[in-house]
CHARMM-style PDB file with segment names, atoms N, HN, CA, C and O in Angstrom:
ATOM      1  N   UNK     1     116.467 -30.296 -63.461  1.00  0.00      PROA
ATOM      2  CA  UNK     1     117.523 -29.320 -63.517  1.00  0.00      PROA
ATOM      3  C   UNK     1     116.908 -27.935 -63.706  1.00  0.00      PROA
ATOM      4  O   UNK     1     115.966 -27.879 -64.498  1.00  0.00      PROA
ATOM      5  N   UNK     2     117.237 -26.972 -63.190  1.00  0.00      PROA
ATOM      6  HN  UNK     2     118.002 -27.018 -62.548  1.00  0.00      PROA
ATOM      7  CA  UNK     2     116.563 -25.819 -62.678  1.00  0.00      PROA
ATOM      8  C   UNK     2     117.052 -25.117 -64.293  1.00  0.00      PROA
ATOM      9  O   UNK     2     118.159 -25.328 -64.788  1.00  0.00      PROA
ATOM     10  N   UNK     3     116.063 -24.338 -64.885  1.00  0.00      PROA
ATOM     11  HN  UNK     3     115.164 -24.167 -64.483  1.00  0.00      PROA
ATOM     12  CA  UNK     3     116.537 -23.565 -66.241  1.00  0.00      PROA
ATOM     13  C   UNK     3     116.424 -21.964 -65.627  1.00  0.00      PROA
ATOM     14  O   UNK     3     115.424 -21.699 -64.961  1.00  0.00      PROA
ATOM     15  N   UNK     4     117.151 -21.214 -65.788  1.00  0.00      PROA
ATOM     16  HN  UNK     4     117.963 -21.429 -66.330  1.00  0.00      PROA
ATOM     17  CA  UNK     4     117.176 -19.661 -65.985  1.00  0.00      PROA
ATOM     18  C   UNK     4     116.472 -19.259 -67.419  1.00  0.00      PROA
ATOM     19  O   UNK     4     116.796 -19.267 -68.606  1.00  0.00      PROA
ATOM     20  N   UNK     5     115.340 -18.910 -66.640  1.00  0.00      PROA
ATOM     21  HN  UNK     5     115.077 -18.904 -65.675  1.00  0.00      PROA
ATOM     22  CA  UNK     5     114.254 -18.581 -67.925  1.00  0.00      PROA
ATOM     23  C   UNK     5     113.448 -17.341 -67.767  1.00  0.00      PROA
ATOM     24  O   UNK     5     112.700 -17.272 -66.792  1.00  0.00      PROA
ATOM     25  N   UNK     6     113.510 -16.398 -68.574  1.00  0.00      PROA
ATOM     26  HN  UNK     6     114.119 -16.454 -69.366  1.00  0.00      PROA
ATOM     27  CA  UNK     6     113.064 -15.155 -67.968  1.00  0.00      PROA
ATOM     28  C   UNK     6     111.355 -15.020 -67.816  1.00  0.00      PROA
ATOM     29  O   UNK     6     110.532 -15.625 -68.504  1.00  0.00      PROA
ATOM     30  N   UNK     7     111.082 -14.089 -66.757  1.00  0.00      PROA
ATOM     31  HN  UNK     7     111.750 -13.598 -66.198  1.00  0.00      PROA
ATOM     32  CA  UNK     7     109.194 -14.562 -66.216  1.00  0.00      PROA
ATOM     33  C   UNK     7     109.104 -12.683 -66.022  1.00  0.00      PROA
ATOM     34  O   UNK     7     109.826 -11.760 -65.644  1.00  0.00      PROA
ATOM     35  N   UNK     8     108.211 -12.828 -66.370  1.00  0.00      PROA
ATOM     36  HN  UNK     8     107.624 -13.578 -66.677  1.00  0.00      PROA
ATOM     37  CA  UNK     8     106.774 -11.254 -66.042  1.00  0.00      PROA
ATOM     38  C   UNK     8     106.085 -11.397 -65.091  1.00  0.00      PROA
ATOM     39  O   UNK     8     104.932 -11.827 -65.068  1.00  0.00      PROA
ATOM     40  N   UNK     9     106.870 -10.975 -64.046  1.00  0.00      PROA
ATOM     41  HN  UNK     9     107.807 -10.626 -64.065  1.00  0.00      PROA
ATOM     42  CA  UNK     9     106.081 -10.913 -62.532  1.00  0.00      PROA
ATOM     43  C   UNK     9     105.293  -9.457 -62.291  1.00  0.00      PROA
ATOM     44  O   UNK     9     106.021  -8.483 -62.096  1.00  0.00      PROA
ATOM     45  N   UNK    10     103.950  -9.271 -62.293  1.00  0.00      PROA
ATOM     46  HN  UNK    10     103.359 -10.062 -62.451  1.00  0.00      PROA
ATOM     47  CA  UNK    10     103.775  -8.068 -61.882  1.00  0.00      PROA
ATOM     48  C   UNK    10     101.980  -8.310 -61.130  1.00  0.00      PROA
ATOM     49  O   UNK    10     101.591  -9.436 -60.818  1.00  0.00      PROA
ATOM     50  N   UNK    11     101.145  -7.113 -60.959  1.00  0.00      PROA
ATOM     51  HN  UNK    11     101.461  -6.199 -61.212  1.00  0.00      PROA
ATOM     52  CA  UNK    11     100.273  -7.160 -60.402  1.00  0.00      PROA
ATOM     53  C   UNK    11      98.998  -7.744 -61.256  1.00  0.00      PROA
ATOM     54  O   UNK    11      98.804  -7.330 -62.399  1.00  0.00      PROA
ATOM     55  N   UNK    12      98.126  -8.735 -60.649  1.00  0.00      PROA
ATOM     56  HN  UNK    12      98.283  -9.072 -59.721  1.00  0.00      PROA
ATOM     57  CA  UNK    12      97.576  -9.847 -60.708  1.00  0.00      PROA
ATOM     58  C   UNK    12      95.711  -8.784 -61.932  1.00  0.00      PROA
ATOM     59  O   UNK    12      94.817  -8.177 -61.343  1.00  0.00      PROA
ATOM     60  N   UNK    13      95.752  -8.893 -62.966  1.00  0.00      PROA
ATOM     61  HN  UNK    13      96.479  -9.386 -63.445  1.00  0.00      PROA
ATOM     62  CA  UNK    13      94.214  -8.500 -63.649  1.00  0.00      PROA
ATOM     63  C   UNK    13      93.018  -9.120 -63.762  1.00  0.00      PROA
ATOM     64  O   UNK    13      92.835  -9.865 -64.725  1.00  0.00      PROA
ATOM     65  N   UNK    14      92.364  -8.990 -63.141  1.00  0.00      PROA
ATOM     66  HN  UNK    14      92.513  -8.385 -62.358  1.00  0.00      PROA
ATOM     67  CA  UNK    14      90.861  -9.552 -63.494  1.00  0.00      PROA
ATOM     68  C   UNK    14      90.690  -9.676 -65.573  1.00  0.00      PROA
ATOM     69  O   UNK    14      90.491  -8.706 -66.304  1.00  0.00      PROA
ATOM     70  N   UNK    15      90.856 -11.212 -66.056  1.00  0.00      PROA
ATOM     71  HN  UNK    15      91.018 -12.000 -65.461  1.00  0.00      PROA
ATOM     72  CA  UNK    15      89.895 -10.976 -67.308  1.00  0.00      PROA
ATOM     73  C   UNK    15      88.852 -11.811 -67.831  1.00  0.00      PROA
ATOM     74  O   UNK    15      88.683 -12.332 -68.933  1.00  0.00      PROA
ATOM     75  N   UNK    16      88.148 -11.806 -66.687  1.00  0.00      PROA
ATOM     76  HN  UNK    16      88.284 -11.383 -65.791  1.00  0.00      PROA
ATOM     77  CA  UNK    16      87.086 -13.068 -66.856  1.00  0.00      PROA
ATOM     78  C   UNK    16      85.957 -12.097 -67.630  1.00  0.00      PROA
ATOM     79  O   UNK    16      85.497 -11.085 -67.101  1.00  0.00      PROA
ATOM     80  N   UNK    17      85.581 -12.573 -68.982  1.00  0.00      PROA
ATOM     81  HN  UNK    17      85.955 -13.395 -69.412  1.00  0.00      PROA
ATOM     82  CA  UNK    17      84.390 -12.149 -70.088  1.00  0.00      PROA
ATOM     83  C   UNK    17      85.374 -11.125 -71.020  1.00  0.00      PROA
ATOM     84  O   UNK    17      84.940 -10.514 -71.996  1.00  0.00      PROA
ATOM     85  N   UNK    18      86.659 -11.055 -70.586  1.00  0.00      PROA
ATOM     86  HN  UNK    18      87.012 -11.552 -69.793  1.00  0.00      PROA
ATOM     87  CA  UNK    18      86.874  -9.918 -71.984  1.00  0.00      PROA
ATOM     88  C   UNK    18      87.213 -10.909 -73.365  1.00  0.00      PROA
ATOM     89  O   UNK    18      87.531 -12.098 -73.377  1.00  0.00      PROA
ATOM     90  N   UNK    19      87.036 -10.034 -74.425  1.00  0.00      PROA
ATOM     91  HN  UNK    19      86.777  -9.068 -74.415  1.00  0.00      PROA
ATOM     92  CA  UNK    19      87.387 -10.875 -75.832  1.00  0.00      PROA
ATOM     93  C   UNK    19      88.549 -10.498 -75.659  1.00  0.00      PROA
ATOM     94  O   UNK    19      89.041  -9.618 -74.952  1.00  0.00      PROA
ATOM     95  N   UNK    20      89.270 -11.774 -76.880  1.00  0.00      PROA
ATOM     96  HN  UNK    20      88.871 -12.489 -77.454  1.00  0.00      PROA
ATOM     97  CA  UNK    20      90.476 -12.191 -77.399  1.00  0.00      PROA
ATOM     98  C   UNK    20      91.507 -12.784 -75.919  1.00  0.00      PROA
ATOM     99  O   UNK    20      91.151 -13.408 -74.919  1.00  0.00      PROA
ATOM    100  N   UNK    21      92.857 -12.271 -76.336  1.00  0.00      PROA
ATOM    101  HN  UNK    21      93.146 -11.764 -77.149  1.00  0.00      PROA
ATOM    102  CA  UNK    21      93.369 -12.222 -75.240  1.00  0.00      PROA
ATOM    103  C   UNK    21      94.436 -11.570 -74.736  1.00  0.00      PROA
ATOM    104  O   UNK    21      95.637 -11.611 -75.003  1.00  0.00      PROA
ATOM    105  N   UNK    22      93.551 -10.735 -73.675  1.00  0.00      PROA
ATOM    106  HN  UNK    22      92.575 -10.702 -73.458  1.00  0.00      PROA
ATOM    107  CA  UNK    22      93.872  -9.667 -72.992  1.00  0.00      PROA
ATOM    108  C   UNK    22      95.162  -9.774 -72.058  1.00  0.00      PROA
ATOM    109  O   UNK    22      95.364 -10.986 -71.972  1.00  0.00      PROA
ATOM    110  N   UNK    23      96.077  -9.142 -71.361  1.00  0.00      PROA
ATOM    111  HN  UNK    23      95.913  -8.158 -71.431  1.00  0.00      PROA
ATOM    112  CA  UNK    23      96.847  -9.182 -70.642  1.00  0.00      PROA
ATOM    113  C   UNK    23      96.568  -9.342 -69.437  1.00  0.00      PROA
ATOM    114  O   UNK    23      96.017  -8.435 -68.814  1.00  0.00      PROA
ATOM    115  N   UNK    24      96.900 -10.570 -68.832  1.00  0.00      PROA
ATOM    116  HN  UNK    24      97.348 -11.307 -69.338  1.00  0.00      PROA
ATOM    117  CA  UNK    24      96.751 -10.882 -67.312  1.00  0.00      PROA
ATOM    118  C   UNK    24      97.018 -10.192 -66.370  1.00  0.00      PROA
ATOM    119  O   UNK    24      96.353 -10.039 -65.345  1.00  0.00      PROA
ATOM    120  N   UNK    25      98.392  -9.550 -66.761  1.00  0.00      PROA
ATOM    121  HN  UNK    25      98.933  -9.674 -67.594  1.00  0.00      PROA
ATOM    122  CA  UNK    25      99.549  -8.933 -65.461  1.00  0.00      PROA
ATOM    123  C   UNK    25      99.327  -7.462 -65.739  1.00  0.00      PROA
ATOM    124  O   UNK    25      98.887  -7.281 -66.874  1.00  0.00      PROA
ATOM    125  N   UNK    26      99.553  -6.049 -64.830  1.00  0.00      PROA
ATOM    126  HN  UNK    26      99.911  -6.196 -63.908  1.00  0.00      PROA
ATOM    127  CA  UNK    26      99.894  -4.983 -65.290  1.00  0.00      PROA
ATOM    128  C   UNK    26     101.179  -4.429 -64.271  1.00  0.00      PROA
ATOM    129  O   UNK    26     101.248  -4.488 -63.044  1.00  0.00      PROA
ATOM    130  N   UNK    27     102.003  -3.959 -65.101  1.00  0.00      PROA
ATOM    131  HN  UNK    27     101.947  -3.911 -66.098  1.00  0.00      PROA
ATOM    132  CA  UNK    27     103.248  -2.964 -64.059  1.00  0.00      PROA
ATOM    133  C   UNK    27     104.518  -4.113 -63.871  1.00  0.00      PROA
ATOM    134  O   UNK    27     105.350  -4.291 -62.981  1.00  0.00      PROA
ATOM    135  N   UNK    28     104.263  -4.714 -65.017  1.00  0.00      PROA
ATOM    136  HN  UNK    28     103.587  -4.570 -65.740  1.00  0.00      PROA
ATOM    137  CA  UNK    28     105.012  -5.865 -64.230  1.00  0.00      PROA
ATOM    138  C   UNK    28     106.798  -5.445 -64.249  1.00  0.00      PROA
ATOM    139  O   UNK    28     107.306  -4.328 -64.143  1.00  0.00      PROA
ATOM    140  N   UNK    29     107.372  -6.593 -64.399  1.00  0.00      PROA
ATOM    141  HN  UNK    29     106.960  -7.500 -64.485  1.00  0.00      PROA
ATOM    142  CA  UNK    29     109.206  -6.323 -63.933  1.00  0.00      PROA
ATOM    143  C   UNK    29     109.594  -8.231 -64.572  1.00  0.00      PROA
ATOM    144  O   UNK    29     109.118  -9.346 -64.355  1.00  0.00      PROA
ATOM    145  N   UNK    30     110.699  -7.653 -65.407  1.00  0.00      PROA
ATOM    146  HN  UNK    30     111.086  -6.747 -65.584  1.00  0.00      PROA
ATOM    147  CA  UNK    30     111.113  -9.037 -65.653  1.00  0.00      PROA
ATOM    148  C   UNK    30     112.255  -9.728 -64.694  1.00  0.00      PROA
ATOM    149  O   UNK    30     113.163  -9.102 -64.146  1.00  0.00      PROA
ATOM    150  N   UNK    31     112.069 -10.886 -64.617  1.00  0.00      PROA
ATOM    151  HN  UNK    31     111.332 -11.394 -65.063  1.00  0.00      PROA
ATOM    152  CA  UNK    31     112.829 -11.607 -63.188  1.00  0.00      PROA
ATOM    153  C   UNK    31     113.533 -12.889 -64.267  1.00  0.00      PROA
ATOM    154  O   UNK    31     112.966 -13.350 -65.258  1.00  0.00      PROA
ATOM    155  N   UNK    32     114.706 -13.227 -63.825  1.00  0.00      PROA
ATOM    156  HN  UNK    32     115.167 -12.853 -63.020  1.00  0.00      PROA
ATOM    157  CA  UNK    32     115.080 -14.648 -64.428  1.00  0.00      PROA
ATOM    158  C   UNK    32     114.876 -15.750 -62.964  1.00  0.00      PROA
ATOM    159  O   UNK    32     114.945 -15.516 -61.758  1.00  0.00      PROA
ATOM    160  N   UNK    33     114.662 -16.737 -63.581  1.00  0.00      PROA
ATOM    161  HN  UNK    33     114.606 -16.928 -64.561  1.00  0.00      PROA
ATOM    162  CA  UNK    33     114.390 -17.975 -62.116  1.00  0.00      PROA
ATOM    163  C   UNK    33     115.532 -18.197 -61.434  1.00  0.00      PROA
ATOM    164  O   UNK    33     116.658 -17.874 -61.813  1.00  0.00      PROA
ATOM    165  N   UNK    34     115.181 -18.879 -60.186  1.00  0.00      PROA
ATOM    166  HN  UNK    34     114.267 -19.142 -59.878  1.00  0.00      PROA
ATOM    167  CA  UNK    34     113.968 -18.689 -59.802  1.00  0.00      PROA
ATOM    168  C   UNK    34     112.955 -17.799 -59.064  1.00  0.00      PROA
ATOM    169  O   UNK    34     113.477 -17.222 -58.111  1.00  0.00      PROA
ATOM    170  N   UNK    35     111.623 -17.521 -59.243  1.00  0.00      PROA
ATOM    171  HN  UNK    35     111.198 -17.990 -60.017  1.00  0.00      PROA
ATOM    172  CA  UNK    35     111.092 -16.523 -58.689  1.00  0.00      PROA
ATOM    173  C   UNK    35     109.735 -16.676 -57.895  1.00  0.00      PROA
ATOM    174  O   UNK    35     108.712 -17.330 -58.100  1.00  0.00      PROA
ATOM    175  N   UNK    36     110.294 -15.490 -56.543  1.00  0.00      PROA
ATOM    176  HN  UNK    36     111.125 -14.960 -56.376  1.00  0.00      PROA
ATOM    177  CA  UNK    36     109.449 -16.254 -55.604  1.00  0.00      PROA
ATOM    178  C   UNK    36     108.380 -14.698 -55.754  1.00  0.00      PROA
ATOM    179  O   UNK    36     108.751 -13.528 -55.670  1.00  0.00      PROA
ATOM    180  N   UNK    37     106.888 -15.285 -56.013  1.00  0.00      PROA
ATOM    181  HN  UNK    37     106.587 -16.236 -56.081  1.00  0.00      PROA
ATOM    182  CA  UNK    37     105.564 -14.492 -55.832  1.00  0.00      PROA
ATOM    183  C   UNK    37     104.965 -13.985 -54.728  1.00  0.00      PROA
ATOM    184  O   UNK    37     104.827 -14.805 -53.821  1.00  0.00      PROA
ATOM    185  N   UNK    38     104.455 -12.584 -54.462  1.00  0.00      PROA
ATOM    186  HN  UNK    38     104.567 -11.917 -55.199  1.00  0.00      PROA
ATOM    187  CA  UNK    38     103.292 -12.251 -53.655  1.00  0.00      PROA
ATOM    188  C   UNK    38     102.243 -13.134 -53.649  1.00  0.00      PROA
ATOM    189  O   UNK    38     102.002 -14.106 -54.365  1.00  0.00      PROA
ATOM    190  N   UNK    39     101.696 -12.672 -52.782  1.00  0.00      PROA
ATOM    191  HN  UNK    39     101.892 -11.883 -52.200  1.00  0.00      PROA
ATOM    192  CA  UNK    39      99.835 -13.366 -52.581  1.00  0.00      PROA
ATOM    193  C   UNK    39      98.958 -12.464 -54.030  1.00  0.00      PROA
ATOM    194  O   UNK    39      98.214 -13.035 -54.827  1.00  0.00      PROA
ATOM    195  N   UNK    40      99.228 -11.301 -54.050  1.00  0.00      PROA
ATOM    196  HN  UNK    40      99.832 -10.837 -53.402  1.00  0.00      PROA
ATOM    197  CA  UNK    40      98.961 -11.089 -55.361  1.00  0.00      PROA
ATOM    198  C   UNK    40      99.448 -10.945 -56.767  1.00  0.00      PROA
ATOM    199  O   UNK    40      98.881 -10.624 -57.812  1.00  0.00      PROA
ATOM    200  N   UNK    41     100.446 -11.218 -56.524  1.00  0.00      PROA
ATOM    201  HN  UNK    41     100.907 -11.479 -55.675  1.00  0.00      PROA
ATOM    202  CA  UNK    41     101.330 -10.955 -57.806  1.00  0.00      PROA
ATOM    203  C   UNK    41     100.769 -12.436 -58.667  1.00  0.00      PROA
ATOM    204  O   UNK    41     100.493 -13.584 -58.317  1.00  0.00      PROA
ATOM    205  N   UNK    42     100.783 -11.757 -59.828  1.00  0.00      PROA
ATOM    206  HN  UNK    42     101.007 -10.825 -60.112  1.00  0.00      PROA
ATOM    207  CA  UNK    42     101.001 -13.426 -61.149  1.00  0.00      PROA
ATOM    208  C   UNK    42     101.807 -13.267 -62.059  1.00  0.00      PROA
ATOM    209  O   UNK    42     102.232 -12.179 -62.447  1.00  0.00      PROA
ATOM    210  N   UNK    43     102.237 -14.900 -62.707  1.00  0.00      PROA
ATOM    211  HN  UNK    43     101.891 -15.784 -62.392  1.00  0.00      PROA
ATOM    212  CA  UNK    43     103.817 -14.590 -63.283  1.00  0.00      PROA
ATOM    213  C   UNK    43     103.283 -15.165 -64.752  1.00  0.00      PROA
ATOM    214  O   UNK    43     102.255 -15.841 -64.784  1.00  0.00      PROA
ATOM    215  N   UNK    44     104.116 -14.831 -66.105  1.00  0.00      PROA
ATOM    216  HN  UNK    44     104.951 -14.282 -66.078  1.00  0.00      PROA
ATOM    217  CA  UNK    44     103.883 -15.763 -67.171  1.00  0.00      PROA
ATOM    218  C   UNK    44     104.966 -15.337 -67.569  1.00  0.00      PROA
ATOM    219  O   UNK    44     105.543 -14.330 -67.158  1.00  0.00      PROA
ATOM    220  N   UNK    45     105.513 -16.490 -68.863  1.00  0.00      PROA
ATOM    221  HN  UNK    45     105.044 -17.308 -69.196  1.00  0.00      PROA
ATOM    222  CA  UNK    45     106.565 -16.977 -69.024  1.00  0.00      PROA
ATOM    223  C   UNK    45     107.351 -15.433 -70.041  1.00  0.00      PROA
ATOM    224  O   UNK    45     106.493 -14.939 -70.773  1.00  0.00      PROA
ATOM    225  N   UNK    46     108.351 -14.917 -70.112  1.00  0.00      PROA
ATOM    226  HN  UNK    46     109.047 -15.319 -69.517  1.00  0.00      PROA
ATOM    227  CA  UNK    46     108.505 -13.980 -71.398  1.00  0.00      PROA
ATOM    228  C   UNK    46     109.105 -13.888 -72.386  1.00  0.00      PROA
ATOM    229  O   UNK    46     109.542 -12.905 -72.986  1.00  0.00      PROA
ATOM    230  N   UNK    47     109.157 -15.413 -72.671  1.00  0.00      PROA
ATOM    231  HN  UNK    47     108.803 -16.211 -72.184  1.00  0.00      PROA
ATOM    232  CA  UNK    47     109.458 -15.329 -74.047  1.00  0.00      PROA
ATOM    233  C   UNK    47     109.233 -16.860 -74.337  1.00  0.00      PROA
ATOM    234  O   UNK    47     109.485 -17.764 -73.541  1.00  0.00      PROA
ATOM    235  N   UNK    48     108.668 -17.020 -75.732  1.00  0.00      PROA
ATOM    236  HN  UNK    48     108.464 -16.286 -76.379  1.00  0.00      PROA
ATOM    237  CA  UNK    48     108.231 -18.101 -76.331  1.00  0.00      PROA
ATOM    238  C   UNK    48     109.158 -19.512 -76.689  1.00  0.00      PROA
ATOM    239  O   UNK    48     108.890 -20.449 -77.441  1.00  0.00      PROA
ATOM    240  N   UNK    49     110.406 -19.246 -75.793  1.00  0.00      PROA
ATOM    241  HN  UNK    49     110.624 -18.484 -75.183  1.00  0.00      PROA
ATOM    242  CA  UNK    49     111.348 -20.389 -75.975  1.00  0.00      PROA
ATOM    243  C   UNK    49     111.078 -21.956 -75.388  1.00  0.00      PROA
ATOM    244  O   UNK    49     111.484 -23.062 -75.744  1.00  0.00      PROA
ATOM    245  N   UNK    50     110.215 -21.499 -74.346  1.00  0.00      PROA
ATOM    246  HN  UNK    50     109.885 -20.601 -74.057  1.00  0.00      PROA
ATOM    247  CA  UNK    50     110.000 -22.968 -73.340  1.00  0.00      PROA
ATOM    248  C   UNK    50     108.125 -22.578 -73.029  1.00  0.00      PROA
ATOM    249  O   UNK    50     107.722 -21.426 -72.868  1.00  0.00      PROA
ATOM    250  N   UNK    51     107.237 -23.787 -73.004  1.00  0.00      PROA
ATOM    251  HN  UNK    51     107.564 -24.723 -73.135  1.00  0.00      PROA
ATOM    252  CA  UNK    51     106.115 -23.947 -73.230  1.00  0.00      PROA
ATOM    253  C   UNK    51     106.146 -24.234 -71.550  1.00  0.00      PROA
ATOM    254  O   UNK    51     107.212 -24.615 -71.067  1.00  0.00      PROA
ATOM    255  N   UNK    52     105.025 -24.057 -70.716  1.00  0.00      PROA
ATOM    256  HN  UNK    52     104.159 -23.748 -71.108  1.00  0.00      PROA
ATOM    257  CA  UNK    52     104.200 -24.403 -69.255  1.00  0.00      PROA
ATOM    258  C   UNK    52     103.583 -25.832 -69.552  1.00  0.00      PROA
ATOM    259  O   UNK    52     102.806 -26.119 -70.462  1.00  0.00      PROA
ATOM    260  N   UNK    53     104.259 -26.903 -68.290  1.00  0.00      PROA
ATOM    261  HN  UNK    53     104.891 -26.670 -67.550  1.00  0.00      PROA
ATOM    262  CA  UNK    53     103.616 -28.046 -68.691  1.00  0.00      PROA
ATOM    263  C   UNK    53     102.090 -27.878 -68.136  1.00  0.00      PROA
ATOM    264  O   UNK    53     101.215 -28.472 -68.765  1.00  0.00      PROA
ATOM    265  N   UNK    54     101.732 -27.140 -67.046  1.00  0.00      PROA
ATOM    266  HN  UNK    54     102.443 -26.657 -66.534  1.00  0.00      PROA
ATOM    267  CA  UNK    54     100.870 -26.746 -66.333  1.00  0.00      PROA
ATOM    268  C   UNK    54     100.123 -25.142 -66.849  1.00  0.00      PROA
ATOM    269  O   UNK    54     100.728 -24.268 -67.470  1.00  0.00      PROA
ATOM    270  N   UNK    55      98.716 -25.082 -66.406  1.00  0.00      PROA
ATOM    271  HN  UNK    55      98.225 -25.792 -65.902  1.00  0.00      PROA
ATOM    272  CA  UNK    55      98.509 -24.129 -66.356  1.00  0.00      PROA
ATOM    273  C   UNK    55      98.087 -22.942 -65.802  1.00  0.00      PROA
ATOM    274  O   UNK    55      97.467 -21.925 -66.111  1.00  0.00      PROA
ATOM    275  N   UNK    56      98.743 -23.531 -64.717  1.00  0.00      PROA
ATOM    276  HN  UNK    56      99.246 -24.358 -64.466  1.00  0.00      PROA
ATOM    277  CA  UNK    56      98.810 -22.285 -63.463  1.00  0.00      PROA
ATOM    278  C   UNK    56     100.217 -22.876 -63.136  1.00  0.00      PROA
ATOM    279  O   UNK    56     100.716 -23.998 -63.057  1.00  0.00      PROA
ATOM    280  N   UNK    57     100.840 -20.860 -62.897  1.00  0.00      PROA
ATOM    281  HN  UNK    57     100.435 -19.948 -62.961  1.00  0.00      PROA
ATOM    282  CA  UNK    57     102.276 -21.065 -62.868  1.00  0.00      PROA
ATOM    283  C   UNK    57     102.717 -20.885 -60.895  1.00  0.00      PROA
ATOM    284  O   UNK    57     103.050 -19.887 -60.256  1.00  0.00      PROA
ATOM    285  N   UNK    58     102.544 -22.113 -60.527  1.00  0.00      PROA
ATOM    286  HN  UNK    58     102.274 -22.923 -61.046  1.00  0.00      PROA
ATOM    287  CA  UNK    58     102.627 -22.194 -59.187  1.00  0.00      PROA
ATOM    288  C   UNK    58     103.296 -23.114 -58.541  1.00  0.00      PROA
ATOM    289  O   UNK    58     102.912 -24.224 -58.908  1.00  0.00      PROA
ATOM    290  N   UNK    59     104.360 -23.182 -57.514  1.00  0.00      PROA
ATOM    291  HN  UNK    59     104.671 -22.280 -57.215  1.00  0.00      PROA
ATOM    292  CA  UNK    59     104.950 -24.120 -56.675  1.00  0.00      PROA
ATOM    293  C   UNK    59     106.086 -24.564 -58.050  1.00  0.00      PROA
ATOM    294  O   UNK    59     106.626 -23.717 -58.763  1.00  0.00      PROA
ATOM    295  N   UNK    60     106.256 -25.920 -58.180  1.00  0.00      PROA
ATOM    296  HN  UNK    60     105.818 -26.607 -57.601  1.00  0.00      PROA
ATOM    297  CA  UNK    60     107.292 -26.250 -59.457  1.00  0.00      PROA
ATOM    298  C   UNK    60     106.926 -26.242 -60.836  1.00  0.00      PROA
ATOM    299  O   UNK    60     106.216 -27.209 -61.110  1.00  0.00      PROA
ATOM    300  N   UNK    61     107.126 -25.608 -61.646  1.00  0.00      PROA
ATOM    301  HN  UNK    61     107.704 -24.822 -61.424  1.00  0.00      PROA
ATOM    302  CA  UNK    61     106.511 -25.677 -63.139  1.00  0.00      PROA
ATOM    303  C   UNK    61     107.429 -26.263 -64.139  1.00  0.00      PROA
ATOM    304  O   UNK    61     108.523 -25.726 -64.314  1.00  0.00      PROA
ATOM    305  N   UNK    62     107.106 -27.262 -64.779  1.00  0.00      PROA
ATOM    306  HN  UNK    62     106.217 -27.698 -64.636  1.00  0.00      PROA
ATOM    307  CA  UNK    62     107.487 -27.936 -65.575  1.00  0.00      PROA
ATOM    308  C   UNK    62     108.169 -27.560 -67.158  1.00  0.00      PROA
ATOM    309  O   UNK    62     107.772 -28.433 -67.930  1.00  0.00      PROA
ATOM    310  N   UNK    63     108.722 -26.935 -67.609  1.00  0.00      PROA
ATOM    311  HN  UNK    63     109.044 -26.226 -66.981  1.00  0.00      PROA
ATOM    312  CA  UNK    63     109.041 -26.409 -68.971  1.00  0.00      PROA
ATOM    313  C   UNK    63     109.401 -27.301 -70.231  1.00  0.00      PROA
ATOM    314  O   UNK    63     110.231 -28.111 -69.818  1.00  0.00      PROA
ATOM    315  N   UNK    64     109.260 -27.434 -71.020  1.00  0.00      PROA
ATOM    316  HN  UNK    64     108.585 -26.776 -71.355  1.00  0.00      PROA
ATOM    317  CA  UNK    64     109.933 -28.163 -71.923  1.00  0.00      PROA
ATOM    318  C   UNK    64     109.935 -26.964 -73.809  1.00  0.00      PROA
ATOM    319  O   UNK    64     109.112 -26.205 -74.321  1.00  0.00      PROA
ATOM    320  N   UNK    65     111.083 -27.364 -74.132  1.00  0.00      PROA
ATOM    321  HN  UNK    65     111.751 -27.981 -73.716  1.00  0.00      PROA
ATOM    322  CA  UNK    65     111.061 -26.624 -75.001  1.00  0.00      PROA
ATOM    323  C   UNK    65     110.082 -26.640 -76.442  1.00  0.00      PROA
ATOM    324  O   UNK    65     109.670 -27.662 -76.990  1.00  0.00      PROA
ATOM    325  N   UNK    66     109.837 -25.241 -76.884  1.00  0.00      PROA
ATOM    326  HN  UNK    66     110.172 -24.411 -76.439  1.00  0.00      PROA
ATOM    327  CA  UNK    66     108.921 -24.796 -78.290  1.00  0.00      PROA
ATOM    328  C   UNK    66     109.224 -25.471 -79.076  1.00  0.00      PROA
ATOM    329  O   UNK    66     110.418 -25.288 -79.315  1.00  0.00      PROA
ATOM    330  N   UNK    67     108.781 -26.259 -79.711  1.00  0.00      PROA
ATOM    331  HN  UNK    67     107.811 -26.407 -79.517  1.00  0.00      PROA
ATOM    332  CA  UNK    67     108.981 -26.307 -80.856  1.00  0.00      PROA
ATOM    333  C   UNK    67     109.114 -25.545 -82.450  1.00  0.00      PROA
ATOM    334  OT1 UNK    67     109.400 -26.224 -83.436  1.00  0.00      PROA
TER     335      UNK     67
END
């Protein structure tokens, strides 16, 4: 069953070697599902209600809720 869950779609950051953890996306735009991506765009979830069963957010992604 398809959830309306709000996502941070914006342009795709290099952070391979930075410490802690840095922000993936920059410029982004919030979208509720479902949402369809550029070739460069990357999406993560925006808000801590529902966990990624996967970890790349691509094709069908699985959600299940935070505990």
């Amino acid at each position: 069953e398809p959830l309306p869950v709000n996502m941070r779609v914006g342009q795709a950051v290099e952070t391979v070697g930075q410490a802690g953890q840095p922000k993936t996306i920059t410029g982004f735009q919030t979208h509720t599902t479902p949402v369809l991506l550029g070739a460069t765009d990357r999406a993560e979830l925006g808000t801590d209600e529902y966990i990624a069963l996967t970890n790349v957010l691509e094709g069908v992604v699985l959600l299940r809720r935070n505990p």
